[in-house]
Coordinates of N, CA and C and ligand atoms in Angstrom, one line a residue:
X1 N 13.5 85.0 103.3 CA 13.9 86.2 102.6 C 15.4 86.5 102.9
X2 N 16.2 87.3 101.8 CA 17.2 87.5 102.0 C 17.6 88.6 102.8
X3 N 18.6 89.1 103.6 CA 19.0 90.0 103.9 C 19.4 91.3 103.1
X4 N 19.1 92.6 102.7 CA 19.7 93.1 101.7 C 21.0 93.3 101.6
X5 N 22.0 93.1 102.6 CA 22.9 93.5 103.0 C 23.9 92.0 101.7
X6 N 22.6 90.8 102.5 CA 23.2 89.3 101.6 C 23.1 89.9 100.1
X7 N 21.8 90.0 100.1 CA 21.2 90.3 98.4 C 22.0 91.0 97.9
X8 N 22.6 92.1 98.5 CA 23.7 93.1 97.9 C 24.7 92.3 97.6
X9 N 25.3 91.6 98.4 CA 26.9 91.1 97.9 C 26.6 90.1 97.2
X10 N 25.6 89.0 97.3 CA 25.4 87.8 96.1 C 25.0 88.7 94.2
X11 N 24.5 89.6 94.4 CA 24.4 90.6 93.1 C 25.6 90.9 92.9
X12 N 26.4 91.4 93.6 CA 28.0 91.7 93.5 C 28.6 90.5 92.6
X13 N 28.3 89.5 93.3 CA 29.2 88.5 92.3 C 28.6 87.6 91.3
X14 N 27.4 87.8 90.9 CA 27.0 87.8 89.7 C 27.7 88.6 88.6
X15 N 27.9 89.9 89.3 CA 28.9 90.5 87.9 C 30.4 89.9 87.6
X16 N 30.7 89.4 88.7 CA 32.1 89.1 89.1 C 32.2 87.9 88.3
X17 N 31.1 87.3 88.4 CA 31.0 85.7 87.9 C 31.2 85.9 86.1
X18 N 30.2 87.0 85.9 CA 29.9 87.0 84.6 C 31.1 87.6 83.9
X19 N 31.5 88.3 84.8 CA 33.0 89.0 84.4 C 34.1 88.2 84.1
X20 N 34.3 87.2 84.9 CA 34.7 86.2 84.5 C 34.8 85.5 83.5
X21 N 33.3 85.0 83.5 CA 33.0 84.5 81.7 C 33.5 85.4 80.7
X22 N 33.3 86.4 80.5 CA 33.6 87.2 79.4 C 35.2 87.4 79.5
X23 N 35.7 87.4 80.4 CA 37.4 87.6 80.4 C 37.6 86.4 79.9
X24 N 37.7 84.9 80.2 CA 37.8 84.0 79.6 C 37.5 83.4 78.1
X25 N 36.7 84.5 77.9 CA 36.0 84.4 76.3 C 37.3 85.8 75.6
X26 N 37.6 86.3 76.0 CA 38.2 87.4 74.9 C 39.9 86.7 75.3
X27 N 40.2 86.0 76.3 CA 41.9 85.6 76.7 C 41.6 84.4 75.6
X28 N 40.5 83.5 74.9 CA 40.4 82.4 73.8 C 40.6 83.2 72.8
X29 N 39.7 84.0 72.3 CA 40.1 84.6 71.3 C 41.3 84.6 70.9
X30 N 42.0 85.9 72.0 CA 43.2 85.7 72.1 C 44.0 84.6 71.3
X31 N 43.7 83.6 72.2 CA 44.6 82.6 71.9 C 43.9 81.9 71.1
X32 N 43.6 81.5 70.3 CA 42.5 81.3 68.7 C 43.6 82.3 68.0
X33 N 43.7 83.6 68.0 CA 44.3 84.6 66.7 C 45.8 84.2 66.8
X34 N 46.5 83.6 68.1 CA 47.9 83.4 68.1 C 48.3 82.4 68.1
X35 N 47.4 81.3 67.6 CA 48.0 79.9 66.8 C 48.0 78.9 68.0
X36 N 46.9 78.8 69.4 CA 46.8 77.9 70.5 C 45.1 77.5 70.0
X37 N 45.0 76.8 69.3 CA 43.6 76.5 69.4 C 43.2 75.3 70.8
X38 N 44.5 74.8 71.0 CA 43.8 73.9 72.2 C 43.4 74.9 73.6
X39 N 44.2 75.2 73.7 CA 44.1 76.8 74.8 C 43.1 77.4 74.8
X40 N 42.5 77.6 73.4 CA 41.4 78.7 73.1 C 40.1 77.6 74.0
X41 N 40.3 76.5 73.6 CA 39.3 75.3 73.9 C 39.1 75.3 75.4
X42 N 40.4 75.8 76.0 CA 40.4 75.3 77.5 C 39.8 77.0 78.0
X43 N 40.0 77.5 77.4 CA 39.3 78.8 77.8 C 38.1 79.1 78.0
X44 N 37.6 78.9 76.7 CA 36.1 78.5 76.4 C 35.5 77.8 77.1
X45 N 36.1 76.6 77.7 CA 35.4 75.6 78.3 C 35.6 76.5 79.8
X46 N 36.4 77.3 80.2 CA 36.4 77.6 81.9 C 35.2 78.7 81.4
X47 N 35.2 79.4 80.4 CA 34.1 80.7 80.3 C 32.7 80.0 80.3
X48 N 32.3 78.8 80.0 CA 31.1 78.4 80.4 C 31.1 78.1 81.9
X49 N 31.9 77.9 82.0 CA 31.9 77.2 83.7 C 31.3 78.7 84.7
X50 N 32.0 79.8 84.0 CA 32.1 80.6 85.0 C 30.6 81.4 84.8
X51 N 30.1 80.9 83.5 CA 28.5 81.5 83.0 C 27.4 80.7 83.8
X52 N 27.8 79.3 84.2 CA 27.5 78.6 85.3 C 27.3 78.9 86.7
X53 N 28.5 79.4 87.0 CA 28.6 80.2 88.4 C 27.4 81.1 88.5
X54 N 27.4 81.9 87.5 CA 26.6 83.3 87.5 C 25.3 82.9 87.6
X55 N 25.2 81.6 86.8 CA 23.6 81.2 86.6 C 23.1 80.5 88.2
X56 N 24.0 80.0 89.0 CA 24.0 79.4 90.3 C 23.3 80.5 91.2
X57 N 24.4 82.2 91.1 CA 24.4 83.3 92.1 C 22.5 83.5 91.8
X58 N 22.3 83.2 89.9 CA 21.0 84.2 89.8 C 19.6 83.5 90.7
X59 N 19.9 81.8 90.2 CA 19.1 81.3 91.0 C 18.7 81.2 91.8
X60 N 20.0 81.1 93.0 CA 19.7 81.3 94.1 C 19.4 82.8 94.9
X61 N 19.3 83.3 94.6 CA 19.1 85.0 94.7 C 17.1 84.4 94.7
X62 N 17.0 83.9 93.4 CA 15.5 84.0 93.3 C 14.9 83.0 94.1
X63 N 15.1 82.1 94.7 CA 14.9 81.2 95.0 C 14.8 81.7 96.7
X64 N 15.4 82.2 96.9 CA 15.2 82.9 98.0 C 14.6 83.9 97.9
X65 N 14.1 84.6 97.3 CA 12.7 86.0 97.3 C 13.2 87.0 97.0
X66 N 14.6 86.8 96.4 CA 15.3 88.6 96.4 C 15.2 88.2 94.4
X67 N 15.6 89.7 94.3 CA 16.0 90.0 93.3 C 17.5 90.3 92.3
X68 N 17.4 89.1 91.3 CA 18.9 89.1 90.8 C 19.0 90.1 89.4
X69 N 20.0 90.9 89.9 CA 20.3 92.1 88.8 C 21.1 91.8 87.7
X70 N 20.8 91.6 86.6 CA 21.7 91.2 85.4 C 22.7 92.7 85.4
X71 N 23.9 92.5 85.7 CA 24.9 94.3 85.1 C 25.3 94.3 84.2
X72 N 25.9 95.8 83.9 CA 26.7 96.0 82.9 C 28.2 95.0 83.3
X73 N 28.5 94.8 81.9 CA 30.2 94.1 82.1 C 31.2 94.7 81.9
X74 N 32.1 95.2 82.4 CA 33.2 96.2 81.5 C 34.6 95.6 80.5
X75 N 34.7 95.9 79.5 CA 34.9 95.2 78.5 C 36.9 94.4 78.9
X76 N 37.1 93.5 79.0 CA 38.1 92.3 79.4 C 39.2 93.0 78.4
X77 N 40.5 93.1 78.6 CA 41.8 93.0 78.1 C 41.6 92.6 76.7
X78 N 41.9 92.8 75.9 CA 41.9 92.2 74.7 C 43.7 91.3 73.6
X79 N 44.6 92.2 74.2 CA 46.2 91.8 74.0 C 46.5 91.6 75.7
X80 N 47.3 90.3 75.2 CA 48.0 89.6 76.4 C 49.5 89.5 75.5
X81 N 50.9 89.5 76.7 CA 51.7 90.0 76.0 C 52.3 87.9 74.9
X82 N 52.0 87.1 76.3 CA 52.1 86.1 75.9 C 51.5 84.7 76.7
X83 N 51.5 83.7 76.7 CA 50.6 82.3 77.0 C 50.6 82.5 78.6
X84 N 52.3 83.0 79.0 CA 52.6 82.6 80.3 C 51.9 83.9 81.6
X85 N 52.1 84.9 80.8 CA 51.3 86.4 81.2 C 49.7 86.2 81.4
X86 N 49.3 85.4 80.3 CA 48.0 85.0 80.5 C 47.3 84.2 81.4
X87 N 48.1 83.2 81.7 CA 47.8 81.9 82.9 C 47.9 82.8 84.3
X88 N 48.9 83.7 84.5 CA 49.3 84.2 85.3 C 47.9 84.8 85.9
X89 N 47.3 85.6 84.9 CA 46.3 87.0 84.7 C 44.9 86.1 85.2
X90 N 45.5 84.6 84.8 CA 44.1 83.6 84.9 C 44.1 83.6 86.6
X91 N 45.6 83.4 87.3 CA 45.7 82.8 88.4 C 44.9 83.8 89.6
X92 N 45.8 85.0 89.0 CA 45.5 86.6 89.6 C 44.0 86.7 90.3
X93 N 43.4 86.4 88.7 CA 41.7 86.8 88.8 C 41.2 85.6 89.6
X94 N 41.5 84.3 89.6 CA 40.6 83.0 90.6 C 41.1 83.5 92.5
X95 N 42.7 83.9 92.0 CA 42.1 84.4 94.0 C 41.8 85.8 94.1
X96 N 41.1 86.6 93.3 CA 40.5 87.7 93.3 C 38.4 86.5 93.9
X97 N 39.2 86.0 92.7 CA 37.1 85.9 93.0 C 37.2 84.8 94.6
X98 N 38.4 83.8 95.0 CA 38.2 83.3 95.9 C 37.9 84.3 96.5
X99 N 38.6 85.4 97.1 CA 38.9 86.4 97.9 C 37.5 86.7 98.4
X100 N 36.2 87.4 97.3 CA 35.0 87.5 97.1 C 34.6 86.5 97.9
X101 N 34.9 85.0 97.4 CA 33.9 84.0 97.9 C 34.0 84.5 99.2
X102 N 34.9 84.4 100.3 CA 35.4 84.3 101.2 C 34.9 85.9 101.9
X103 N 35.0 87.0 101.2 CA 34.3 87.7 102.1 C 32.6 87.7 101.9
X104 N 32.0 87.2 101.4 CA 30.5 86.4 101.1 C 30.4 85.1 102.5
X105 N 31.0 84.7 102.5 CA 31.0 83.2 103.7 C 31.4 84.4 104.9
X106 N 32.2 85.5 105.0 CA 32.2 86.0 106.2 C 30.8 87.0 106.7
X107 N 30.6 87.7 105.6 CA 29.4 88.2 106.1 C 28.0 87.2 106.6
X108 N 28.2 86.4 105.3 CA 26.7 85.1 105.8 C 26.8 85.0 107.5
X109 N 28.1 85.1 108.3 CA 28.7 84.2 109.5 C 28.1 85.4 110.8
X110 N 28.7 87.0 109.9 CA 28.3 88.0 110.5 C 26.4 88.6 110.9
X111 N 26.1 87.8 110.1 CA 24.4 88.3 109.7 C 23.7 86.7 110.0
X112 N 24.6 85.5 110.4 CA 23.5 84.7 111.0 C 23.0 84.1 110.0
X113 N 23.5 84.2 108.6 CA 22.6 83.3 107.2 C 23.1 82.2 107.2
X114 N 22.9 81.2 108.0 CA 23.0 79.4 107.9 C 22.8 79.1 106.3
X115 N 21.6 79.9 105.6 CA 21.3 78.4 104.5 C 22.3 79.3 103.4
X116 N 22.3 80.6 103.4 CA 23.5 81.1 102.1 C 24.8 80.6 102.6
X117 N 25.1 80.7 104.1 CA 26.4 79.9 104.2 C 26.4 78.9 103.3
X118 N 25.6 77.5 104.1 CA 25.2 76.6 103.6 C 25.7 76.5 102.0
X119 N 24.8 77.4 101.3 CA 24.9 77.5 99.9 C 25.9 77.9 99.6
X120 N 26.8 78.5 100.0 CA 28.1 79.2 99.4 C 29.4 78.1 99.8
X121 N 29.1 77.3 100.2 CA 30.3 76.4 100.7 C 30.6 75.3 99.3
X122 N 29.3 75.3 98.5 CA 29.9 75.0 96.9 C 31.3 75.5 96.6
X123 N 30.8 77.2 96.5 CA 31.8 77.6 95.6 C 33.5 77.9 96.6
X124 N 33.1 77.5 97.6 CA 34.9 77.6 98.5 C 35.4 76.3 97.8
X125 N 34.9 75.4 97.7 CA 35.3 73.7 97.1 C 35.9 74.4 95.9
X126 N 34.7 75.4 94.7 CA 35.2 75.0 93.7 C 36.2 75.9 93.2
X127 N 36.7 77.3 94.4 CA 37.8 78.0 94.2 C 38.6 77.2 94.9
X128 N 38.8 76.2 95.5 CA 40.2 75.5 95.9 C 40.7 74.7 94.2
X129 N 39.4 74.3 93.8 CA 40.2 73.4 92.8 C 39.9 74.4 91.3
X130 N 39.9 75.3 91.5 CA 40.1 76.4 90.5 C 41.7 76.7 90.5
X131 N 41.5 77.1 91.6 CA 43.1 77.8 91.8 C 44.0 76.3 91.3
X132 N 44.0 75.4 91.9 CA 44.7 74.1 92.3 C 45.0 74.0 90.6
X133 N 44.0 73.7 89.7 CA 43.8 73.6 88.0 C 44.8 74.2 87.8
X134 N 44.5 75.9 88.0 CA 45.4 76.4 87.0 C 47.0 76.7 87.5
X135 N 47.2 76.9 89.0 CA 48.7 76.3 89.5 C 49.1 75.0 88.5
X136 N 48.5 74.2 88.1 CA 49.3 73.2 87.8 C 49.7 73.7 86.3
X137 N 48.6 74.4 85.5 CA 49.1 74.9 84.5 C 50.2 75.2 84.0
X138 N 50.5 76.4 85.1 CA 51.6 77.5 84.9 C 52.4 76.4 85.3
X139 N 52.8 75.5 86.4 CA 53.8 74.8 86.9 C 54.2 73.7 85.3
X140 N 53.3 73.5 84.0 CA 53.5 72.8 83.4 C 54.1 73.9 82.0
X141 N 54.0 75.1 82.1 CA 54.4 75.8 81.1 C 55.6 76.2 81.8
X142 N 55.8 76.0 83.1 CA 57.2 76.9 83.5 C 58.2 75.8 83.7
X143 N 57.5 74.6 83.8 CA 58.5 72.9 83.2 C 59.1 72.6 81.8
X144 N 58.4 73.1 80.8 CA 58.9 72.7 79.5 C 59.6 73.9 78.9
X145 N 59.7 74.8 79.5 CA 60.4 75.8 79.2 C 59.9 77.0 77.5
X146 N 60.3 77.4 77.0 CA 59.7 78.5 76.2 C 59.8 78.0 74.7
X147 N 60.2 76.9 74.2 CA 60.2 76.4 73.1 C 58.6 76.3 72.2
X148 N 59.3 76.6 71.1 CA 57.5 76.4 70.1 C 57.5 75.2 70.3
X149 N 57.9 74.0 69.9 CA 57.9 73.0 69.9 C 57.3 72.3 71.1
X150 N 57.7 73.1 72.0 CA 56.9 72.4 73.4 C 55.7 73.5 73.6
X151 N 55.1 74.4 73.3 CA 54.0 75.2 73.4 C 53.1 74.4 72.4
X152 N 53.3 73.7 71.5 CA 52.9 73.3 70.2 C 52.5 72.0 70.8
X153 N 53.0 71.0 72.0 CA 52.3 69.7 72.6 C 52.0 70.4 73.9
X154 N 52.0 71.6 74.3 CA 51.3 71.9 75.7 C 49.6 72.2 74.7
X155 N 50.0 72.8 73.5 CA 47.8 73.2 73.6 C 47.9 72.4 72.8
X156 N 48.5 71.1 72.0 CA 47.6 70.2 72.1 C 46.9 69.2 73.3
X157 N 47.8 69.5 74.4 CA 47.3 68.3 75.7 C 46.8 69.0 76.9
X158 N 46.2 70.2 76.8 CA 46.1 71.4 77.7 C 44.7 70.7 77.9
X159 N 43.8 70.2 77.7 CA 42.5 69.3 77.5 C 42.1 68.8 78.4
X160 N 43.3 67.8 78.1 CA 43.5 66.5 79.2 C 43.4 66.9 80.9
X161 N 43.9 68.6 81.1 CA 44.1 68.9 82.0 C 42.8 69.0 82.9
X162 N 41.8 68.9 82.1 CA 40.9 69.6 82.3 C 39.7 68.9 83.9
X163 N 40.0 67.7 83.6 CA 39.7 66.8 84.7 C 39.1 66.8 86.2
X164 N 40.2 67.9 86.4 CA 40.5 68.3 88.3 C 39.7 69.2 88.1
X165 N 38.8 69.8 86.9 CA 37.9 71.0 87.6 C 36.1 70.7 86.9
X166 N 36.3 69.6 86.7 CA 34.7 69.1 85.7 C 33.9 69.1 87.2
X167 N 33.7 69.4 88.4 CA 32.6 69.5 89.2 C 31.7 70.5 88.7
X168 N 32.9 71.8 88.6 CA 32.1 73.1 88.1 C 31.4 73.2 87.0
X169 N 31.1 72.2 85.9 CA 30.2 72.4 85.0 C 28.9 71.9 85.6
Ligands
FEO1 FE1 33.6 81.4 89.2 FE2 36.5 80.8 88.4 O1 35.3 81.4 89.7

């Protein structure tokens, strides 16, 4: 059985996870309405990843004897001012949720939970190469500088990038 104190904070980031997903689904949009359809693609594809995550927190929740709370989500940014603001807002939120991971692995440490440790040491792996992904992003939009012309072969090849983070599906 879980600790409620665990079961509280693994419910915590179920929202966080799912929050996720849905931020990543409205930042595609986004970028779908402003002429990046490859972007939109790369977005979409992280918003399943992170619907992944959530489906990880629910299972393991049950799996262990507790109870996983589906929450309300609160509705994601809808205008971003532009591509670079956006990667930025991407970067912000992955060490927001490392942050989470990390005080989740500290409590497990404080409360003696070996097998949630255990279990949570996934998601430290897969916020190192979260963060790592999209650092290279930004490092490749802040290389080619602000030209349409080069935004126009960054989301067509923004795909390719996608590589360094395919564990998380
Ligand atoms: Fe589920 Fe991107 O953290």
């Amino acid at each position: 059985m879980l600790k409620p104190n665990i079961e509280k904070i693994l419910n915590e980031q179920i929202e966080k996870e799912g929050y996720s997903s849905n931020l990543y689904l409205a930042m595609g949009t986004w970028a779908e309405a402003n002429g990046l359809p490859g972007v939109a693609q790369w977005l979409y594809a992280q918003s399943e990843e992170e619907r992944m995550h959530m489906l990880k927190f629910i299972g393991y929740i049950a799996e262990r004897g507790g109870h996983a709370i589906i929450p309300a989500f609160k509705k994601p940014p809808v205008e971003y001012a532009d591509i670079y603001k956006l990667f930025d807002e991407v970067l912000k939120h992955e060490q927001y949720i490392t942050e989470s991971i990390n005080d989740i692995v500290g409590l497990t440490l404080d409360e003696k939970d070996f097998s949630t440790n255990n279990w949570i040491q996934w998601f430290v792996t897969e916020q190192i190469e979260e963060e790592a992904s999209v650092s290279g992003i930004i490092d490749k939009l802040n290389l080619m500088g602000k030209g349409n012309n080069n935004l126009y072969m960054f989301d067509r090849d923004i795909m390719s990038l996608r590589s360094i983070d395919s564990s998380g599906q």
